[in-house]
Short mmCIF file of C-alpha atoms and ligand atoms in Angstrom, two decimals:
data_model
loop_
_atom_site.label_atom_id
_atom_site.label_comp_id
_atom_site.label_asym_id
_atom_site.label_seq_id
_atom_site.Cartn_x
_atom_site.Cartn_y
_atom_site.Cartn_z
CA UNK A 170 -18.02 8.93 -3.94
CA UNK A 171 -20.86 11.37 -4.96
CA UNK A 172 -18.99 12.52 -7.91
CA UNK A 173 -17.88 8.99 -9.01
CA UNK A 174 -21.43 8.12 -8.96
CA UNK A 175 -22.71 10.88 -10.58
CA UNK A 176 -19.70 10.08 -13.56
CA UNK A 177 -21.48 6.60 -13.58
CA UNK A 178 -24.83 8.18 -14.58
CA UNK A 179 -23.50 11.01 -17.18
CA UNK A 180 -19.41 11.62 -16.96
CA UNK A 181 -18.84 15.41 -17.97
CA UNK A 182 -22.45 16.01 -19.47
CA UNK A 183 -21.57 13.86 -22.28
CA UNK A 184 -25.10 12.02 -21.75
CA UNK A 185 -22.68 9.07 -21.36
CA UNK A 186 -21.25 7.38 -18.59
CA UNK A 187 -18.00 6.81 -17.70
CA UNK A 188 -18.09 3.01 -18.02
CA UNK A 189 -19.86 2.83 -21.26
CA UNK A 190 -17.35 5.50 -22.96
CA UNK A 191 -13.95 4.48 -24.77
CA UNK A 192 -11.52 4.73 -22.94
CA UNK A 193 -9.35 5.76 -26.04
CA UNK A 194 -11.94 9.26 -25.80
CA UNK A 195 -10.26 12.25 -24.86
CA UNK A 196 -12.59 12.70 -21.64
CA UNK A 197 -11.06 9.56 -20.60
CA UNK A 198 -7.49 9.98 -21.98
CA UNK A 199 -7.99 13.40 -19.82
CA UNK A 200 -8.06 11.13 -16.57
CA UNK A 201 -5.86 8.60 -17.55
CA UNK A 202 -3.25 11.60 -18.04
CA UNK A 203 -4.80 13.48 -14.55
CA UNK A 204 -4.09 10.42 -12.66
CA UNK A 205 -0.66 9.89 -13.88
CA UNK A 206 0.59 13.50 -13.41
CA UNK A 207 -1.14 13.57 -10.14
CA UNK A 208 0.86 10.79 -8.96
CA UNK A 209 4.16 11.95 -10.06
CA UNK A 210 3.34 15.38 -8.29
CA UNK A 211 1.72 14.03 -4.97
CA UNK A 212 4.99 11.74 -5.20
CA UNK A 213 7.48 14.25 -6.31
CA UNK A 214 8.73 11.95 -8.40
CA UNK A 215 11.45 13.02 -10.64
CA UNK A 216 11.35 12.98 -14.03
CA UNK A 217 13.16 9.59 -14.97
CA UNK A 218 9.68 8.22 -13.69
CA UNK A 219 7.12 6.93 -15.53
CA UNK A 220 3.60 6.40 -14.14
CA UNK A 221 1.32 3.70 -15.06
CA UNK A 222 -1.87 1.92 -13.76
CA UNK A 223 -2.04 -1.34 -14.82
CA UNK A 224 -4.25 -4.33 -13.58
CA UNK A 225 -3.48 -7.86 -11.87
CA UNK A 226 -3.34 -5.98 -8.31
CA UNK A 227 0.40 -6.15 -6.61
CA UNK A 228 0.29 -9.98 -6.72
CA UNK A 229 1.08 -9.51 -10.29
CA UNK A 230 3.51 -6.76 -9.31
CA UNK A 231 5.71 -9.16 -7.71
CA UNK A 232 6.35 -11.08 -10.73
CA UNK A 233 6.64 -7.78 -12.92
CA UNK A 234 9.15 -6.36 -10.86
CA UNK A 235 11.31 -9.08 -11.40
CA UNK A 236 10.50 -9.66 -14.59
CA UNK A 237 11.54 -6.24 -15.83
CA UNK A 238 13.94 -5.88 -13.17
CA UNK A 239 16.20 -9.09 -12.65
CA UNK A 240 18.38 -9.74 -15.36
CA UNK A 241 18.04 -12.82 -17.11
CA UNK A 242 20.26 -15.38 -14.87
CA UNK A 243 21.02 -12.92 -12.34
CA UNK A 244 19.57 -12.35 -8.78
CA UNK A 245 18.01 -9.78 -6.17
CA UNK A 246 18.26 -8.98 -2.73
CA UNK A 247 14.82 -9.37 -1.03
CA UNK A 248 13.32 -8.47 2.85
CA UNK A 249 10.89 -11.10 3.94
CA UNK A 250 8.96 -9.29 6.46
CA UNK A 251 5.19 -10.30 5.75
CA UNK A 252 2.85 -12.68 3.80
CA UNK A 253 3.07 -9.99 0.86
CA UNK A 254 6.89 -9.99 0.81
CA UNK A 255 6.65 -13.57 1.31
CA UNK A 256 4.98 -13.84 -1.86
CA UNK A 257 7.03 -10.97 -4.07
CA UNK A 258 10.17 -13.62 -2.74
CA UNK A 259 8.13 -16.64 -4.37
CA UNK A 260 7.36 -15.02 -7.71
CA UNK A 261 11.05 -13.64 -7.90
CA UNK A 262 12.57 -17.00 -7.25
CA UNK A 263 10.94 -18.07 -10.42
CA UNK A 264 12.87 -16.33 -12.74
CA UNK A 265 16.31 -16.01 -10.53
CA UNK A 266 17.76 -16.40 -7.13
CA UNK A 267 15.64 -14.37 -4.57
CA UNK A 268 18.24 -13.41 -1.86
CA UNK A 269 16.76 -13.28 1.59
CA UNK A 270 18.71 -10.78 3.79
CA UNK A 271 16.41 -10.62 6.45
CA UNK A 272 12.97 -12.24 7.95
CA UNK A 273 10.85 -11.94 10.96
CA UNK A 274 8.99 -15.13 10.12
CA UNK A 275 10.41 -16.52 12.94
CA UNK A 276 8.46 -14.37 15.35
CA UNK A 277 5.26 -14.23 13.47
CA UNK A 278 6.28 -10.95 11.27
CA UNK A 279 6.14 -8.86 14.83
CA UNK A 280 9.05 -6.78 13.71
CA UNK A 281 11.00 -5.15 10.40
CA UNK A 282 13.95 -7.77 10.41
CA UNK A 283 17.44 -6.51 11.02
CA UNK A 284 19.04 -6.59 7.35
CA UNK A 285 22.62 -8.74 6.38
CA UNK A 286 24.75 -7.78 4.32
CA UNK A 287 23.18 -7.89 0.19
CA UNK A 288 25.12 -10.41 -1.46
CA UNK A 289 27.25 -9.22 -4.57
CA UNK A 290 25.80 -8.67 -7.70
CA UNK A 291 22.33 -8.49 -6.23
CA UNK A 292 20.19 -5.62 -9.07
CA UNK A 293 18.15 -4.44 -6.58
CA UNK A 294 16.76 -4.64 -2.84
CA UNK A 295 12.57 -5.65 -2.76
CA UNK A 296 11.03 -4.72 0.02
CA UNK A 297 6.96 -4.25 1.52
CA UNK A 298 7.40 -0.83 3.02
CA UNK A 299 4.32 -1.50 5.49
CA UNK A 300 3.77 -4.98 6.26
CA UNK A 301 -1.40 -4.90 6.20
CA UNK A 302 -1.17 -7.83 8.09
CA UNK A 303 0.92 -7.82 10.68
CA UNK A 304 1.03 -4.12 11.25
CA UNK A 305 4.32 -3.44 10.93
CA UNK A 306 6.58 -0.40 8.72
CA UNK A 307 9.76 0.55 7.76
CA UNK A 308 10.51 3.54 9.61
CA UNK A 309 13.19 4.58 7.27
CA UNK A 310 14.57 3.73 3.96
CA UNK A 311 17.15 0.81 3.95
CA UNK A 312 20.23 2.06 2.84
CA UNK A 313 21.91 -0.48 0.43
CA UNK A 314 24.37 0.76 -2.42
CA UNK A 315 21.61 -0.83 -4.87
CA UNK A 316 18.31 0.85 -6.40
CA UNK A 317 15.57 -0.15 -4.41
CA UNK A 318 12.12 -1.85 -5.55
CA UNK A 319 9.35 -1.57 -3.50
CA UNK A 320 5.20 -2.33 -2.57
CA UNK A 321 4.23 0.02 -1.24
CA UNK A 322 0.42 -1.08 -1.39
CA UNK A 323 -0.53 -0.14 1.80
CA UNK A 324 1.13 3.08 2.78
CA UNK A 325 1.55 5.31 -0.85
CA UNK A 326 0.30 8.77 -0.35
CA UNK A 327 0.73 7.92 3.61
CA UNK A 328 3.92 9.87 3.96
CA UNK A 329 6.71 11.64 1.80
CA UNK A 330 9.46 10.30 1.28
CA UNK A 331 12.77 10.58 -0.60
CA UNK A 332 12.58 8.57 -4.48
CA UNK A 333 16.41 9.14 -4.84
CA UNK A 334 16.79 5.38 -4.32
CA UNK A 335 14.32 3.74 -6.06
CA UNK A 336 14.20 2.41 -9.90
CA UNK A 337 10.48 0.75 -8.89
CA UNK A 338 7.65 1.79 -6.82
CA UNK A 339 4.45 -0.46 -7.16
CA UNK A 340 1.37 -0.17 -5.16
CA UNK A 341 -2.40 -1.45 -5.58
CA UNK A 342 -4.95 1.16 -5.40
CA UNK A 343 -7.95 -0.70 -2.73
CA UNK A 344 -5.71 0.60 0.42
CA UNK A 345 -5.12 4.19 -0.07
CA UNK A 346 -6.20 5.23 -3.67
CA UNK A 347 -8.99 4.27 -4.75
CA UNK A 348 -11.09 0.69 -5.56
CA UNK A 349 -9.82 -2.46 -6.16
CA UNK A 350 -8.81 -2.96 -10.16
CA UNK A 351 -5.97 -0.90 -10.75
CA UNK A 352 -2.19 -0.82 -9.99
CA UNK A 353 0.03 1.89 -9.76
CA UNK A 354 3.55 1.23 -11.13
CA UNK A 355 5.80 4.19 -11.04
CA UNK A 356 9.55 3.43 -12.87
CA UNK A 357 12.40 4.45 -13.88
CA UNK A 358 12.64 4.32 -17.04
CA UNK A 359 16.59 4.67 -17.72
CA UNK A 360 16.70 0.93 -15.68
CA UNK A 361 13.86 -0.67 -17.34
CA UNK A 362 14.78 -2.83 -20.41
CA UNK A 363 18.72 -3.75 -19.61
CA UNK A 364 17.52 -7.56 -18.23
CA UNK A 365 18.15 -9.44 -21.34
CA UNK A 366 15.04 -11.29 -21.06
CA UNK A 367 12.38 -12.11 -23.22
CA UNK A 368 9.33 -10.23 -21.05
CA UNK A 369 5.43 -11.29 -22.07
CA UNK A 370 3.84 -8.06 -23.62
CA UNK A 371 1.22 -7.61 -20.50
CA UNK A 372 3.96 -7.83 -17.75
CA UNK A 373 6.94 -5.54 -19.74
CA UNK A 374 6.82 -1.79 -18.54
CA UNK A 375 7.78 -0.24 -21.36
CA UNK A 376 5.36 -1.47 -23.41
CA UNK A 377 3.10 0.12 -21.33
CA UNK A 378 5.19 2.91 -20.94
CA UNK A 379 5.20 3.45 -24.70
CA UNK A 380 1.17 3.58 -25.27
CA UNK A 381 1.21 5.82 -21.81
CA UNK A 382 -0.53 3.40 -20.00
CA UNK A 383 -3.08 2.50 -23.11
CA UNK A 384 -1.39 -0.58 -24.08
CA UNK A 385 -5.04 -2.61 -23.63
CA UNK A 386 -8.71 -1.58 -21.98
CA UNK A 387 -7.61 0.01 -18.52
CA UNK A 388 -9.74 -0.31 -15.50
CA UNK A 389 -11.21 2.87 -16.31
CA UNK A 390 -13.57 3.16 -13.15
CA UNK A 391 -10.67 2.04 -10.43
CA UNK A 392 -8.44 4.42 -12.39
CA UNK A 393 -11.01 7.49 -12.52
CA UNK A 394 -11.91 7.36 -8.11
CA UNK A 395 -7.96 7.05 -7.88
CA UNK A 396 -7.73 10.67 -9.95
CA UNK A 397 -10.71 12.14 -7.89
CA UNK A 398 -8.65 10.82 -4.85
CA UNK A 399 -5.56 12.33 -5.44
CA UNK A 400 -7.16 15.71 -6.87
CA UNK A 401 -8.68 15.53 -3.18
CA UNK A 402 -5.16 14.96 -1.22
CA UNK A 403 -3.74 17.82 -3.45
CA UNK A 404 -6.63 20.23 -2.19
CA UNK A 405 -5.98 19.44 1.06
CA UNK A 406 -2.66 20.12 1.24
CA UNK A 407 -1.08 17.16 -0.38
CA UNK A 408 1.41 13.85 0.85
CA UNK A 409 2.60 16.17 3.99
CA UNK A 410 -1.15 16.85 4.79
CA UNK A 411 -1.92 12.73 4.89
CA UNK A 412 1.24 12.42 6.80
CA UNK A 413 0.62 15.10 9.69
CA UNK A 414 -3.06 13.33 9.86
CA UNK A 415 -1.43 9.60 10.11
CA UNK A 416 0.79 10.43 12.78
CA UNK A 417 -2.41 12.23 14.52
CA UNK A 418 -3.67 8.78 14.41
CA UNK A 419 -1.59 6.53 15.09
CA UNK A 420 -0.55 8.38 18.17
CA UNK A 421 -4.34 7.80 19.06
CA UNK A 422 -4.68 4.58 18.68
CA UNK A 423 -0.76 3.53 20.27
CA UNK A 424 -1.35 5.69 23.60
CA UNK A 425 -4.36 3.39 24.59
CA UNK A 426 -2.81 0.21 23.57
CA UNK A 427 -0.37 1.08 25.49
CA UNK A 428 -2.06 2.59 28.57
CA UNK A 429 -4.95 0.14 28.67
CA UNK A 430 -4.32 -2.91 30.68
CA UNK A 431 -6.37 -4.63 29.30
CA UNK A 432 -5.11 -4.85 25.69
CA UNK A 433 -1.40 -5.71 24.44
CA UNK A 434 0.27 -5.02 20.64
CA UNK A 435 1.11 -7.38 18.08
CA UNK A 436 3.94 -5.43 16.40
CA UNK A 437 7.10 -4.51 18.76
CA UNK A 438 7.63 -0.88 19.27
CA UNK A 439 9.98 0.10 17.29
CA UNK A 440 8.38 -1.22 13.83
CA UNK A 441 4.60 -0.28 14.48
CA UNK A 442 2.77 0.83 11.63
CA UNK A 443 0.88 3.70 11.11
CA UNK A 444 -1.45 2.37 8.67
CA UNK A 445 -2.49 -0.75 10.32
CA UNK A 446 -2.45 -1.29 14.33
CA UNK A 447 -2.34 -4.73 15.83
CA UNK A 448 -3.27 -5.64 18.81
CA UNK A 449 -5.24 -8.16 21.54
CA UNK A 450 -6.49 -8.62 24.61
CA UNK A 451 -4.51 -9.66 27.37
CA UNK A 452 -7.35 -11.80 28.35
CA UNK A 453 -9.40 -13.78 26.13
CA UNK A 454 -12.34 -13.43 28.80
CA UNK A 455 -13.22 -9.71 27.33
CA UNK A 456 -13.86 -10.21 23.59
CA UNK A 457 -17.55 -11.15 23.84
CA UNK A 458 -17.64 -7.51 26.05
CA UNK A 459 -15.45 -6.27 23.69
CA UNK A 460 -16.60 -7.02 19.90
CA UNK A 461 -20.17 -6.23 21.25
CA UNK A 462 -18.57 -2.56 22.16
CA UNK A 463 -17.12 -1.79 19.32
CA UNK A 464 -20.02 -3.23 16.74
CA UNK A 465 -22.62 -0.84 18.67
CA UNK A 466 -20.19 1.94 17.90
CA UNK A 467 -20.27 1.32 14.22
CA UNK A 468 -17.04 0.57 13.49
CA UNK A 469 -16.60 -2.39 11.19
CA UNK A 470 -13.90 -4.82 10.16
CA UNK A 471 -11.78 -4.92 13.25
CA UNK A 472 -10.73 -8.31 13.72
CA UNK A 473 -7.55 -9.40 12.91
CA UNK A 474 -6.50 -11.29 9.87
CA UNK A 475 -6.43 -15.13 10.67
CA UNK A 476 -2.62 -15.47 10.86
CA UNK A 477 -1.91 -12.85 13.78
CA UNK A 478 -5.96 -13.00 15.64
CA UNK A 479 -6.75 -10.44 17.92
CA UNK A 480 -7.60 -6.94 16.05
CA UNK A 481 -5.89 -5.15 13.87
CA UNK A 482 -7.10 -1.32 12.92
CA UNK A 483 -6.71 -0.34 9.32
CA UNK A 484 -6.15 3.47 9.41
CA UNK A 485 -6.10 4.27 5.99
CA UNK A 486 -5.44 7.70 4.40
CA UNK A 487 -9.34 8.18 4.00
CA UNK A 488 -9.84 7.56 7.26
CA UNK A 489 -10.79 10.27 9.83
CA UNK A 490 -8.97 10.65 13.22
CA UNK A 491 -12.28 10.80 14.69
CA UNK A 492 -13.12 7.20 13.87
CA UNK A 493 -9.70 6.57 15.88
CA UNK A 494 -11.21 8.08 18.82
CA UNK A 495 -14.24 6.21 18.80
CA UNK A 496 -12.26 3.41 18.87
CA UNK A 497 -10.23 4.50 21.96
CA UNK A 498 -13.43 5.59 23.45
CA UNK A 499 -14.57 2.16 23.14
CA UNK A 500 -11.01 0.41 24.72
CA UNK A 501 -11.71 3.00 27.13
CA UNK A 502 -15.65 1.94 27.92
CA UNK A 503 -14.09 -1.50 28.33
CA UNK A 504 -11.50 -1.05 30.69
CA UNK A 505 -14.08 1.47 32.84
CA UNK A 506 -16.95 -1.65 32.79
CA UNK A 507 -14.19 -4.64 33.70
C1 PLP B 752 -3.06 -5.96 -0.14
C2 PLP B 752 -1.60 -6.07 -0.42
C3 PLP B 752 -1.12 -6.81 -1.52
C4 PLP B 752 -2.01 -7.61 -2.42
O1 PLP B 752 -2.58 -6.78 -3.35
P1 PLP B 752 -3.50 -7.36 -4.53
O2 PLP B 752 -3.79 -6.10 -5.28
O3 PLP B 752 -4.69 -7.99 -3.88
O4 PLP B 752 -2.70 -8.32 -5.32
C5 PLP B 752 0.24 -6.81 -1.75
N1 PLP B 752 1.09 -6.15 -0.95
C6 PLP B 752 0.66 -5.44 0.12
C7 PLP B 752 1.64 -4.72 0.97
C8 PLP B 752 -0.71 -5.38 0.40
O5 PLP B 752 -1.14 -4.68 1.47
#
């Protein structure tokens, strides 16, 4: 944050700052091109990807996806596990037929849905690889006989993983790159363009593709903390580094959940995510002792999202496990006190 600040004021001693520059410079071409690379190596993404950041967040993302994905009159197989996915399913269904082979709606999103069979001539399987909300993740890749097409918004950079199967990976930057503004889109750019649609200019990856992410103004700022980001992960050891740390904290934060009596998750076992934890209190009687707890230990934002209630602990790659221990110091304080 420092040296995205200090880029505000004068970016690379140009006298200039970074949001006053063109981005069509070379001192900003340099981070467009840092960011991309970055991404692809962090990633290791082969080299049928192509890397862009774009804007219009992942909402947009699930109407590009199917846009450059889901051939004109054709359909795609699609995992409803979460408001997100919800959504991608809504935009998708606009242009073809959005195949559902699985939902947890039923059970307020508290699990990754067991998957039916993906109806013939599905193009590809969408699906939210960690579900903010409700605090749920895929602990492994499905495995269709289709390329796969995924948000992964809320856990990229979280944990490596194998890109054999994908043709799409999409992700906005706010959870674990950098600010909100910018969206990743990484592609494979043998499958893009074999739809036979007509595809607006804004939403068609190649076009972007083609001016290497350049196409119009890019949310230079959003774009530049993302770089600085990901220069960061490398130096510390990269993907594999993030991961080791995630697991560090989830296992924190799971333990007490599950060895308090007083508190109870959201998401079964067996889907729990390690970016976001959900949970309550058995007994609504604690929260006033509870919320005043945690507030006078400084942590911030803990309540759940209106849908599930309770709490729900975002544990984000930029996240230290020692805010996860103040945390379970606090469940701990409660439990100790009532
Ligand atoms: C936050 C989030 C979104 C929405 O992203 P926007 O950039 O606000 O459109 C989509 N999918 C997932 C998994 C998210 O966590």
């Amino acid at each position: 944050m420092q040296e995205a600040a200090q880029a505000i004021l004068d970016f690379n001693g140009l006298g200039l700052s970074l949001i006053e520059i063109s981005h069509r410079s070379k001192d900003f071409v340099a981070v467009m091109e840092e960011a991309r690379s970055l991404t692809k190596s962090l990633l290791g993404l082969p080299d049928r990807f192509d890397v862009l950041f774009l804007q219009g967040g992942a909402s947009l993302g699930f109407l590009t996806s199917a846009y450059n994905f889901m051939p004109e009159g054709g359909s795609a197989a699609y995992v409803d596990s979460g408001t997100w996915a919800a959504n991608a399913i809504k935009e998708a269904g606009r242009l073809g037929q959005a195949h559902v082979i699985g939902s947890s709606k039923e059970t307020n999103y508290d699990r990754i849905p067991e998957l039916s069979a993906v109806p013939a001539g599905s193009a590809y399987l969408h699906y939210t690889t960690n579900n903010t909300i409700f605090g749920t993740q895929f602990q492994s890749i499905p495995q269709v006989d289709m390329p796969l097409v995924a948000d992964m918004s809320s856990d990229i950079f979280s944990k490596t993983f194998d890109p054999a199967p994908y043709q799409l990976i999409y992700a906005g930057a706010q959870k674990n790159m950098g600010p909100a503004g910018t969206v990743m889109y990484a592609f494979d750019r043998d499958a893009a363009g074999k739809t036979g649609r007509s595809i607006p200019s804004y939403l068609d990856l190649e076009v972007h593709a083609k001016k290497d992410s350049m196409f119009n103004t890019p949310a230079v700022f959003a774009i530049y903390v993302t770089m600085l980001t990901m220069r960061w992960m490398q130096s510390i050891g990269g993907v594999a580094t993030m991961e080791k740390r995630n697991n560090q904290k989830a296992g924190l934060i799971y333990n007490e959940i599950d060895r308090n009596a007083l508190f109870e998750g959201h998401a079964q076992v067996e889907s729990r995510s390690k970016m976001n934890a959900t949970f309550r209190l058995k007994d609504e009687k604690f929260a006033a002792a509870f919320d005043e707890l945690w507030k006078s230990a400084g942590i911030n934002g803990l309540k759940g999202h209106r849908s599930v209630g309770g709490y729900r602990a975002s544990m984000y790659n930029a996240l230290p496990v020692e805010s996860v221990q103040v945390l379970v110091d606090v469940m701990q304080e409660l439990e100790r006190t009532h």
